[in-house]
């Protein structure tokens, strides 16, 4: 960035300096030419008819004339002659004023002034005029050319000084510990950098919170895994010490139950890791078809528990997202609703489009969840006191993480008429068109 800024600023300065120099050269050149014209005019006015200091020379053209040389360097000559004895290169009766004539092929700038009896002509070669004007204009370029290297050096120093706080902050970030990020200092910094530093500090704060959550999750997972493994070890030892086949079968049941619990916990941990690793890009998912498949899968369980399981769908409905994430969300909602709804209860899967948002709900008329618990149950390994249902406390955590990865929002709300629970997933503005159905 420093090199780029230096090159850009130096290039801009050189370009501006070149344009300014060219403009200055042009105006200085034109002004020098105009100044020389004025000089010719003033000399002609002073010399009009006065030939006291002139010298008679022959051989200019075919006629004699009085010639006065004003300045050898500028090669200005004053010619006095009668109209009838004018040099040959003064063809015709030239009007007073400026003319460009050729003397033996060389272009001449001539100012002519007439009196009643004679003609005075102030003559200067055009080549000499151009040389003098060019030399004068070139002198205007000298200051700018001398300043260019100085300005380039100043630009480099200013850019380096201006970016020094940024370099310091990058060094501070590089020196930070990856597992203990600390906010960057906000003092002695340019005001323009403060929004950038504030954003970095907010991001570091979020990373710090995330690291804390990951540490707690790992500690909780280790604890949850250690407990069933310890129980399995004890139950295996008890099984080994069984004295009869009946006693062995009696001790085998809790061992199998413990193995199943450990398997479910491991599967949920793997689900959570897979959901967190899923890409955010999605494909159109046919929600009614997905809901029908899951209802068919859970219908035997619902019938076994005497629960009326139904589907309320609006017709074709597509949501952009990952099919596996939608499956995890809806399965979690169905399992919780079927586990906590009493016999004879009702569980309804409702799909709808509300104000352009896709809505997926699982509504039950079970005991419901106290308002104080509705957010806490999304914490990993948290189980509501007195729920009486087995589980690892990871299901809702996985469902909310899956909702986050596909850009939706998952909440628990009180059921209709204040009874039961509404498990609601809402995805804002990502309803795909029905024509995209495969």
CSV table of C-alpha atoms in Angstrom, one decimal:
chain,number,residue,atom,x,y,z
A,1,UNK,CA,0.0,0.0,0.0
A,2,UNK,CA,2.8,2.4,0.9
A,3,UNK,CA,4.6,1.7,-2.4
A,4,UNK,CA,1.3,2.1,-4.3
A,5,UNK,CA,0.4,5.4,-2.7
A,6,UNK,CA,4.0,6.7,-3.3
A,7,UNK,CA,3.9,5.7,-6.9
A,8,UNK,CA,0.4,7.1,-7.4
A,9,UNK,CA,1.1,10.4,-5.7
A,10,UNK,CA,4.6,10.8,-7.4
A,11,UNK,CA,3.0,10.0,-10.8
A,12,UNK,CA,0.3,12.5,-10.2
A,13,UNK,CA,2.7,15.2,-9.3
A,14,UNK,CA,4.9,14.5,-12.3
A,15,UNK,CA,1.9,14.5,-14.6
A,16,UNK,CA,0.6,17.8,-13.1
A,17,UNK,CA,4.1,19.3,-13.3
A,18,UNK,CA,4.5,18.3,-17.0
A,19,UNK,CA,1.1,19.8,-17.9
A,20,UNK,CA,1.9,22.9,-15.9
A,21,UNK,CA,5.4,23.2,-17.5
A,22,UNK,CA,3.9,22.7,-21.0
A,23,UNK,CA,1.3,25.3,-20.4
A,24,UNK,CA,3.9,27.7,-18.9
A,25,UNK,CA,6.3,27.1,-21.9
A,26,UNK,CA,3.5,27.8,-24.4
A,27,UNK,CA,2.4,31.1,-22.8
A,28,UNK,CA,6.1,32.2,-22.2
A,29,UNK,CA,6.9,31.4,-25.8
A,30,UNK,CA,3.9,33.3,-27.1
A,31,UNK,CA,4.6,36.2,-24.7
A,32,UNK,CA,8.2,36.4,-25.9
A,33,UNK,CA,7.0,36.5,-29.5
A,34,UNK,CA,4.6,39.3,-28.7
A,35,UNK,CA,7.3,41.1,-26.8
A,36,UNK,CA,9.6,40.9,-29.8
A,37,UNK,CA,6.8,42.3,-32.0
A,38,UNK,CA,6.3,45.2,-29.6
A,39,UNK,CA,10.1,45.8,-29.8
A,40,UNK,CA,9.9,45.9,-33.6
A,41,UNK,CA,7.0,48.3,-33.4
A,42,UNK,CA,8.6,50.6,-30.9
A,43,UNK,CA,11.9,50.7,-32.8
A,44,UNK,CA,10.0,51.5,-36.0
A,45,UNK,CA,8.1,54.3,-34.3
A,46,UNK,CA,11.3,55.8,-33.0
A,47,UNK,CA,13.1,55.5,-36.2
A,48,UNK,CA,10.4,56.6,-38.6
A,49,UNK,CA,11.9,59.1,-41.0
A,50,UNK,CA,15.1,59.6,-38.8
A,51,UNK,CA,18.2,58.4,-40.6
A,52,UNK,CA,20.8,60.4,-38.9
A,53,UNK,CA,22.7,57.3,-37.5
A,54,UNK,CA,22.1,55.1,-40.5
A,55,UNK,CA,24.7,53.9,-42.9
A,56,UNK,CA,24.3,53.7,-46.7
A,57,UNK,CA,24.8,50.2,-48.0
A,58,UNK,CA,24.5,48.9,-51.5
A,59,UNK,CA,23.7,45.4,-52.6
A,60,UNK,CA,20.5,44.7,-50.6
A,61,UNK,CA,18.3,43.3,-53.3
A,62,UNK,CA,18.8,45.5,-56.3
A,63,UNK,CA,18.4,48.9,-54.7
A,64,UNK,CA,20.5,51.0,-52.3
A,65,UNK,CA,19.0,51.6,-48.8
A,66,UNK,CA,20.0,53.0,-45.4
A,67,UNK,CA,20.5,50.2,-43.0
A,68,UNK,CA,21.0,50.5,-39.2
A,69,UNK,CA,21.8,47.4,-37.1
A,70,UNK,CA,20.4,47.8,-33.6
A,71,UNK,CA,21.7,44.6,-31.9
A,72,UNK,CA,24.0,42.0,-33.4
A,73,UNK,CA,22.5,39.3,-31.1
A,74,UNK,CA,18.9,40.0,-32.0
A,75,UNK,CA,19.9,40.8,-35.6
A,76,UNK,CA,17.4,43.7,-35.8
A,77,UNK,CA,17.9,45.9,-38.8
A,78,UNK,CA,16.2,49.2,-39.7
A,79,UNK,CA,15.9,49.9,-43.4
A,80,UNK,CA,15.0,53.3,-44.8
A,81,UNK,CA,14.2,53.6,-48.5
A,82,UNK,CA,12.0,55.3,-51.0
A,83,UNK,CA,9.2,53.3,-52.4
A,84,UNK,CA,10.7,53.3,-55.9
A,85,UNK,CA,14.1,52.2,-54.5
A,86,UNK,CA,12.8,49.5,-52.2
A,87,UNK,CA,14.8,46.2,-52.0
A,88,UNK,CA,13.5,43.5,-54.3
A,89,UNK,CA,12.2,41.3,-51.5
A,90,UNK,CA,9.8,44.1,-50.5
A,91,UNK,CA,7.4,43.2,-53.4
A,92,UNK,CA,4.6,45.6,-54.1
A,93,UNK,CA,3.3,48.4,-52.0
A,94,UNK,CA,3.2,46.8,-48.5
A,95,UNK,CA,0.7,48.3,-46.1
A,96,UNK,CA,2.1,49.6,-42.7
A,97,UNK,CA,2.2,47.0,-40.0
A,98,UNK,CA,3.6,43.5,-39.6
A,99,UNK,CA,4.5,41.2,-42.5
A,100,UNK,CA,6.4,38.0,-42.9
A,101,UNK,CA,8.7,38.2,-46.0
A,102,UNK,CA,11.6,36.2,-47.3
A,103,UNK,CA,15.0,37.6,-47.9
A,104,UNK,CA,17.0,35.2,-50.0
A,105,UNK,CA,14.8,32.3,-48.8
A,106,UNK,CA,15.1,33.2,-45.1
A,107,UNK,CA,11.8,34.2,-43.5
A,108,UNK,CA,11.9,37.7,-41.9
A,109,UNK,CA,9.5,39.4,-39.5
A,110,UNK,CA,9.0,43.0,-40.8
A,111,UNK,CA,7.2,46.0,-39.4
A,112,UNK,CA,6.7,48.7,-41.9
A,113,UNK,CA,5.9,52.3,-41.2
A,114,UNK,CA,5.4,54.9,-44.0
A,115,UNK,CA,5.9,58.6,-44.1
A,116,UNK,CA,5.1,61.0,-46.9
A,117,UNK,CA,8.5,60.6,-48.5
A,118,UNK,CA,10.0,57.4,-47.3
A,119,UNK,CA,9.4,53.9,-45.9
A,120,UNK,CA,11.0,52.6,-42.7
A,121,UNK,CA,11.1,48.8,-42.1
A,122,UNK,CA,12.3,47.1,-39.0
A,123,UNK,CA,13.5,43.6,-39.9
A,124,UNK,CA,14.3,40.5,-37.8
A,125,UNK,CA,15.0,37.0,-39.0
A,126,UNK,CA,12.2,34.6,-37.9
A,127,UNK,CA,14.7,31.9,-36.9
A,128,UNK,CA,16.4,34.4,-34.5
A,129,UNK,CA,13.0,35.3,-33.0
A,130,UNK,CA,12.1,31.6,-32.5
A,131,UNK,CA,15.5,30.9,-30.9
A,132,UNK,CA,15.1,33.8,-28.5
A,133,UNK,CA,11.5,32.9,-27.6
A,134,UNK,CA,12.4,29.2,-27.1
A,135,UNK,CA,15.3,30.1,-24.9
A,136,UNK,CA,13.2,32.5,-22.8
A,137,UNK,CA,10.4,29.9,-22.4
A,138,UNK,CA,12.8,27.2,-21.4
A,139,UNK,CA,14.0,29.3,-18.5
A,140,UNK,CA,10.4,29.0,-17.0
A,141,UNK,CA,10.8,25.2,-16.8
A,142,UNK,CA,13.9,25.2,-14.7
A,143,UNK,CA,12.3,25.8,-11.2
A,144,UNK,CA,9.7,23.0,-11.8
A,145,UNK,CA,12.3,20.5,-13.0
A,146,UNK,CA,14.5,21.2,-10.0
A,147,UNK,CA,11.6,20.7,-7.7
A,148,UNK,CA,10.5,17.4,-9.0
A,149,UNK,CA,13.0,15.2,-7.1
A,150,UNK,CA,12.4,17.2,-4.0
A,151,UNK,CA,8.7,16.7,-4.2
A,152,UNK,CA,9.1,13.0,-4.9
A,153,UNK,CA,11.2,12.7,-1.7
A,154,UNK,CA,8.7,14.6,0.3
A,155,UNK,CA,5.8,12.4,-1.0
A,156,UNK,CA,7.7,9.3,0.1
A,157,UNK,CA,8.4,10.7,3.5
A,158,UNK,CA,4.8,11.9,4.0
A,159,UNK,CA,3.3,8.6,2.9
A,160,UNK,CA,5.6,6.6,5.2
A,161,UNK,CA,4.8,8.9,8.1
A,162,UNK,CA,1.1,8.8,7.5
A,163,UNK,CA,1.0,5.0,7.3
A,164,UNK,CA,3.2,4.4,10.3
A,165,UNK,CA,0.3,4.0,12.8
A,166,UNK,CA,-1.1,1.3,10.5
A,167,UNK,CA,2.2,-0.5,10.4
A,168,UNK,CA,2.4,-0.3,14.2
A,169,UNK,CA,-1.1,-1.8,14.5
A,170,UNK,CA,-0.2,-4.7,12.2
A,171,UNK,CA,2.8,-5.5,14.3
A,172,UNK,CA,0.6,-5.5,17.5
A,173,UNK,CA,-1.9,-7.9,15.8
A,174,UNK,CA,1.0,-10.2,14.7
A,175,UNK,CA,2.3,-10.3,18.2
A,176,UNK,CA,-1.0,-11.3,19.8
A,177,UNK,CA,-1.6,-14.8,21.2
A,178,UNK,CA,-4.1,-16.7,18.9
A,179,UNK,CA,-6.1,-18.0,21.9
A,180,UNK,CA,-6.2,-14.7,23.9
A,181,UNK,CA,-6.9,-11.8,21.5
A,182,UNK,CA,-6.7,-8.4,23.1
A,183,UNK,CA,-8.2,-5.1,21.8
A,184,UNK,CA,-5.8,-2.7,20.0
A,185,UNK,CA,-4.9,0.6,21.6
A,186,UNK,CA,-7.1,3.5,20.5
A,187,UNK,CA,-4.9,6.4,21.7
A,188,UNK,CA,-2.5,8.5,19.5
A,189,UNK,CA,-4.2,7.3,16.3
A,190,UNK,CA,-5.4,9.5,13.4
A,191,UNK,CA,-9.2,10.1,13.6
A,192,UNK,CA,-9.6,8.6,10.1
A,193,UNK,CA,-8.3,5.2,11.4
A,194,UNK,CA,-10.6,5.0,14.4
A,195,UNK,CA,-13.6,3.3,12.6
A,196,UNK,CA,-11.2,0.7,11.3
A,197,UNK,CA,-9.7,0.1,14.8
A,198,UNK,CA,-13.1,0.0,16.4
A,199,UNK,CA,-14.2,-2.7,13.9
A,200,UNK,CA,-11.1,-4.8,14.5
A,201,UNK,CA,-11.6,-4.5,18.3
A,202,UNK,CA,-15.3,-5.6,17.9
A,203,UNK,CA,-14.2,-8.5,15.8
A,204,UNK,CA,-11.5,-9.4,18.4
A,205,UNK,CA,-14.2,-9.3,21.2
A,206,UNK,CA,-16.4,-11.6,19.2
A,207,UNK,CA,-13.5,-14.0,18.6
A,208,UNK,CA,-12.8,-13.9,22.4
A,209,UNK,CA,-16.4,-14.7,23.2
A,210,UNK,CA,-16.4,-17.5,20.6
A,211,UNK,CA,-13.1,-19.0,22.0
A,212,UNK,CA,-14.7,-18.9,25.5
A,213,UNK,CA,-17.8,-20.7,24.2
A,214,UNK,CA,-15.7,-23.3,22.5
A,215,UNK,CA,-13.7,-24.0,25.6
A,216,UNK,CA,-16.9,-24.4,27.7
A,217,UNK,CA,-18.3,-26.6,25.0
A,218,UNK,CA,-15.3,-28.9,24.9
A,219,UNK,CA,-15.3,-29.0,28.8
A,220,UNK,CA,-19.0,-29.9,28.8
A,221,UNK,CA,-18.6,-32.5,26.0
A,222,UNK,CA,-15.7,-34.1,27.9
A,223,UNK,CA,-17.8,-34.2,31.0
A,224,UNK,CA,-20.8,-35.7,29.2
A,225,UNK,CA,-18.7,-38.3,27.5
A,226,UNK,CA,-16.7,-39.2,30.7
A,227,UNK,CA,-19.9,-39.9,32.7
A,228,UNK,CA,-21.4,-42.6,30.3
A,229,UNK,CA,-18.0,-44.1,29.7
A,230,UNK,CA,-17.3,-44.4,33.4
A,231,UNK,CA,-20.8,-46.0,33.9
A,232,UNK,CA,-20.1,-48.4,31.0
A,233,UNK,CA,-16.8,-49.4,32.6
A,234,UNK,CA,-18.5,-50.1,36.0
A,235,UNK,CA,-21.4,-52.0,34.3
A,236,UNK,CA,-18.9,-54.1,32.3
A,237,UNK,CA,-17.1,-54.9,35.5
A,238,UNK,CA,-20.4,-55.9,37.2
A,239,UNK,CA,-21.3,-58.0,34.1
A,240,UNK,CA,-18.0,-59.8,34.4
A,241,UNK,CA,-18.8,-60.7,38.0
A,242,UNK,CA,-22.3,-62.0,37.3
A,243,UNK,CA,-22.8,-65.4,38.8
A,244,UNK,CA,-25.6,-66.7,36.6
A,245,UNK,CA,-27.1,-66.2,33.2
A,246,UNK,CA,-30.2,-64.4,34.7
A,247,UNK,CA,-28.0,-62.1,36.6
A,248,UNK,CA,-25.9,-61.4,33.5
A,249,UNK,CA,-29.0,-60.6,31.5
A,250,UNK,CA,-30.2,-58.2,34.2
A,251,UNK,CA,-26.9,-56.4,34.2
A,252,UNK,CA,-26.7,-56.3,30.4
A,253,UNK,CA,-29.7,-54.1,30.0
A,254,UNK,CA,-28.2,-51.0,31.7
A,255,UNK,CA,-25.0,-51.6,29.8
A,256,UNK,CA,-26.8,-51.5,26.5
A,257,UNK,CA,-28.7,-48.4,27.6
A,258,UNK,CA,-25.4,-46.7,28.4
A,259,UNK,CA,-23.9,-47.7,25.1
A,260,UNK,CA,-26.9,-46.3,23.3
A,261,UNK,CA,-26.6,-43.0,25.2
A,262,UNK,CA,-22.9,-42.7,24.4
A,263,UNK,CA,-23.7,-43.5,20.7
A,264,UNK,CA,-26.4,-40.8,20.5
A,265,UNK,CA,-24.2,-38.2,22.2
A,266,UNK,CA,-21.3,-39.0,19.8
A,267,UNK,CA,-23.7,-38.7,16.8
A,268,UNK,CA,-25.0,-35.4,18.0
A,269,UNK,CA,-21.5,-34.0,18.5
A,270,UNK,CA,-20.6,-35.1,15.0
A,271,UNK,CA,-23.9,-33.5,13.7
A,272,UNK,CA,-22.9,-30.2,15.4
A,273,UNK,CA,-19.4,-30.3,13.9
A,274,UNK,CA,-20.8,-31.1,10.4
A,275,UNK,CA,-23.4,-28.3,10.6
A,276,UNK,CA,-20.7,-25.8,11.6
A,277,UNK,CA,-18.6,-26.8,8.7
A,278,UNK,CA,-21.3,-26.6,6.1
A,279,UNK,CA,-21.0,-23.9,3.4
A,280,UNK,CA,-23.4,-21.0,3.5
A,281,UNK,CA,-24.4,-21.3,-0.2
A,282,UNK,CA,-27.6,-23.3,-0.6
A,283,UNK,CA,-29.9,-24.7,-3.2
A,284,UNK,CA,-33.7,-24.5,-3.5
A,285,UNK,CA,-35.3,-27.0,-1.0
A,286,UNK,CA,-38.9,-28.3,-1.4
A,287,UNK,CA,-40.1,-27.8,2.2
A,288,UNK,CA,-43.5,-29.5,1.8
A,289,UNK,CA,-41.8,-32.6,0.3
A,290,UNK,CA,-39.2,-32.7,3.1
A,291,UNK,CA,-41.9,-32.2,5.8
A,292,UNK,CA,-44.0,-35.1,4.3
A,293,UNK,CA,-41.0,-37.4,4.4
A,294,UNK,CA,-40.2,-36.7,8.0
A,295,UNK,CA,-43.9,-37.0,9.0
A,296,UNK,CA,-44.0,-40.4,7.4
A,297,UNK,CA,-40.8,-41.3,9.3
A,298,UNK,CA,-42.2,-40.2,12.7
A,299,UNK,CA,-45.8,-41.3,12.1
A,300,UNK,CA,-45.3,-44.8,13.7
A,301,UNK,CA,-43.9,-43.1,16.8
A,302,UNK,CA,-46.7,-40.6,17.0
A,303,UNK,CA,-49.3,-43.4,16.6
A,304,UNK,CA,-47.6,-45.5,19.3
A,305,UNK,CA,-47.9,-42.5,21.7
A,306,UNK,CA,-51.5,-41.7,20.6
A,307,UNK,CA,-50.5,-38.3,19.2
A,308,UNK,CA,-52.3,-36.7,16.2
A,309,UNK,CA,-49.5,-35.7,13.8
A,310,UNK,CA,-50.5,-33.5,10.8
A,311,UNK,CA,-49.2,-31.2,8.2
A,312,UNK,CA,-50.5,-27.7,7.2
A,313,UNK,CA,-48.8,-26.6,4.0
A,314,UNK,CA,-49.6,-23.7,1.5
A,315,UNK,CA,-48.7,-25.7,-1.6
A,316,UNK,CA,-45.4,-25.3,-3.5
A,317,UNK,CA,-42.8,-23.6,-1.3
A,318,UNK,CA,-39.1,-23.4,-1.8
A,319,UNK,CA,-36.5,-22.1,0.5
A,320,UNK,CA,-32.8,-21.5,-0.4
A,321,UNK,CA,-30.5,-23.4,1.9
A,322,UNK,CA,-28.9,-26.7,2.7
A,323,UNK,CA,-31.3,-29.7,2.7
A,324,UNK,CA,-29.4,-31.4,5.6
A,325,UNK,CA,-29.8,-28.2,7.7
A,326,UNK,CA,-33.5,-28.1,7.1
A,327,UNK,CA,-33.8,-31.8,7.9
A,328,UNK,CA,-31.9,-31.3,11.2
A,329,UNK,CA,-34.1,-28.4,12.2
A,330,UNK,CA,-37.4,-30.1,11.4
A,331,UNK,CA,-36.3,-33.4,12.9
A,332,UNK,CA,-35.3,-31.7,16.2
A,333,UNK,CA,-38.6,-29.9,16.3
A,334,UNK,CA,-40.6,-33.1,15.7
A,335,UNK,CA,-38.7,-35.2,18.2
A,336,UNK,CA,-39.1,-32.7,21.0
A,337,UNK,CA,-42.8,-32.2,20.2
A,338,UNK,CA,-43.5,-35.9,20.2
A,339,UNK,CA,-41.4,-36.5,23.3
A,340,UNK,CA,-43.1,-33.8,25.4
A,341,UNK,CA,-46.7,-34.0,24.1
A,342,UNK,CA,-48.9,-36.2,26.2
A,343,UNK,CA,-51.0,-39.0,24.9
A,344,UNK,CA,-54.0,-37.8,22.9
A,345,UNK,CA,-52.3,-34.5,22.1
A,346,UNK,CA,-51.7,-32.9,18.7
A,347,UNK,CA,-48.5,-32.0,16.8
A,348,UNK,CA,-48.8,-30.0,13.6
A,349,UNK,CA,-46.1,-29.1,11.1
A,350,UNK,CA,-47.1,-25.7,9.6
A,351,UNK,CA,-45.4,-24.2,6.5
A,352,UNK,CA,-46.2,-20.7,5.4
A,353,UNK,CA,-45.0,-17.7,3.5
A,354,UNK,CA,-45.4,-14.5,5.6
A,355,UNK,CA,-44.5,-11.1,4.1
A,356,UNK,CA,-42.1,-12.8,1.8
A,357,UNK,CA,-40.4,-14.8,4.5
A,358,UNK,CA,-40.4,-18.6,4.7
A,359,UNK,CA,-41.8,-19.9,8.0
A,360,UNK,CA,-41.6,-23.5,9.3
A,361,UNK,CA,-43.3,-24.3,12.6
A,362,UNK,CA,-43.9,-27.4,14.8
A,363,UNK,CA,-46.8,-26.7,17.0
A,364,UNK,CA,-47.7,-28.9,19.9
A,365,UNK,CA,-50.2,-28.7,22.8
A,366,UNK,CA,-47.9,-30.2,25.4
A,367,UNK,CA,-46.9,-28.6,28.8
A,368,UNK,CA,-44.9,-25.8,27.1
A,369,UNK,CA,-41.7,-24.2,28.2
A,370,UNK,CA,-41.5,-21.4,30.8
A,371,UNK,CA,-40.5,-18.1,29.3
A,372,UNK,CA,-37.3,-18.0,31.4
A,373,UNK,CA,-36.2,-21.3,29.8
A,374,UNK,CA,-36.9,-20.6,26.2
A,375,UNK,CA,-33.4,-19.2,25.4
A,376,UNK,CA,-31.5,-21.3,27.9
A,377,UNK,CA,-32.6,-24.6,26.3
A,378,UNK,CA,-30.5,-23.6,23.2
A,379,UNK,CA,-27.3,-23.7,25.3
A,380,UNK,CA,-25.2,-26.8,24.8
A,381,UNK,CA,-25.8,-29.6,27.3
A,382,UNK,CA,-28.6,-27.7,29.1
A,383,UNK,CA,-31.6,-29.6,30.2
A,384,UNK,CA,-34.7,-28.0,31.7
A,385,UNK,CA,-35.0,-29.0,35.4
A,386,UNK,CA,-37.7,-31.7,35.9
A,387,UNK,CA,-38.2,-32.4,32.2
A,388,UNK,CA,-38.0,-36.1,32.9
A,389,UNK,CA,-36.8,-36.8,29.3
A,390,UNK,CA,-33.5,-38.5,28.4
A,391,UNK,CA,-31.2,-36.5,26.1
A,392,UNK,CA,-27.8,-34.9,25.9
A,393,UNK,CA,-29.0,-31.3,25.7
A,394,UNK,CA,-27.4,-30.8,22.3
A,395,UNK,CA,-30.5,-31.1,20.0
A,396,UNK,CA,-31.7,-27.5,20.1
A,397,UNK,CA,-28.1,-26.3,20.0
A,398,UNK,CA,-27.5,-28.2,16.8
A,399,UNK,CA,-30.9,-27.0,15.3
A,400,UNK,CA,-30.1,-23.3,16.0
A,401,UNK,CA,-26.6,-23.7,14.6
A,402,UNK,CA,-28.1,-25.3,11.5
A,403,UNK,CA,-30.5,-22.4,11.2
A,404,UNK,CA,-27.7,-19.9,11.5
A,405,UNK,CA,-25.7,-21.5,8.7
A,406,UNK,CA,-28.6,-21.1,6.2
A,407,UNK,CA,-29.4,-17.5,7.3
A,408,UNK,CA,-32.6,-18.2,9.3
A,409,UNK,CA,-33.8,-17.6,12.9
A,410,UNK,CA,-35.0,-20.3,15.3
A,411,UNK,CA,-37.1,-19.5,18.3
A,412,UNK,CA,-39.4,-21.1,20.8
A,413,UNK,CA,-42.7,-19.3,21.3
A,414,UNK,CA,-45.8,-20.1,23.5
A,415,UNK,CA,-48.4,-22.2,21.7
A,416,UNK,CA,-51.9,-21.1,20.6
A,417,UNK,CA,-54.1,-19.9,23.5
A,418,UNK,CA,-51.0,-20.0,25.8
A,419,UNK,CA,-50.8,-23.8,25.7
A,420,UNK,CA,-47.9,-25.9,24.3
A,421,UNK,CA,-44.9,-24.7,22.3
A,422,UNK,CA,-44.3,-23.3,18.9
A,423,UNK,CA,-40.9,-24.3,17.4
A,424,UNK,CA,-40.5,-21.6,14.7
A,425,UNK,CA,-37.9,-21.3,12.0
A,426,UNK,CA,-38.1,-18.1,10.0
A,427,UNK,CA,-36.0,-17.3,6.9
A,428,UNK,CA,-36.2,-13.7,5.7
A,429,UNK,CA,-36.6,-12.9,2.1
A,430,UNK,CA,-35.1,-16.2,0.7
A,431,UNK,CA,-38.2,-17.8,-0.6
A,432,UNK,CA,-37.4,-19.3,-4.0
A,433,UNK,CA,-39.9,-19.3,-6.9
A,434,UNK,CA,-42.1,-22.4,-7.3
A,435,UNK,CA,-41.0,-22.7,-11.0
A,436,UNK,CA,-37.6,-23.7,-9.8
A,437,UNK,CA,-39.0,-27.0,-8.4
A,438,UNK,CA,-37.0,-29.9,-9.9
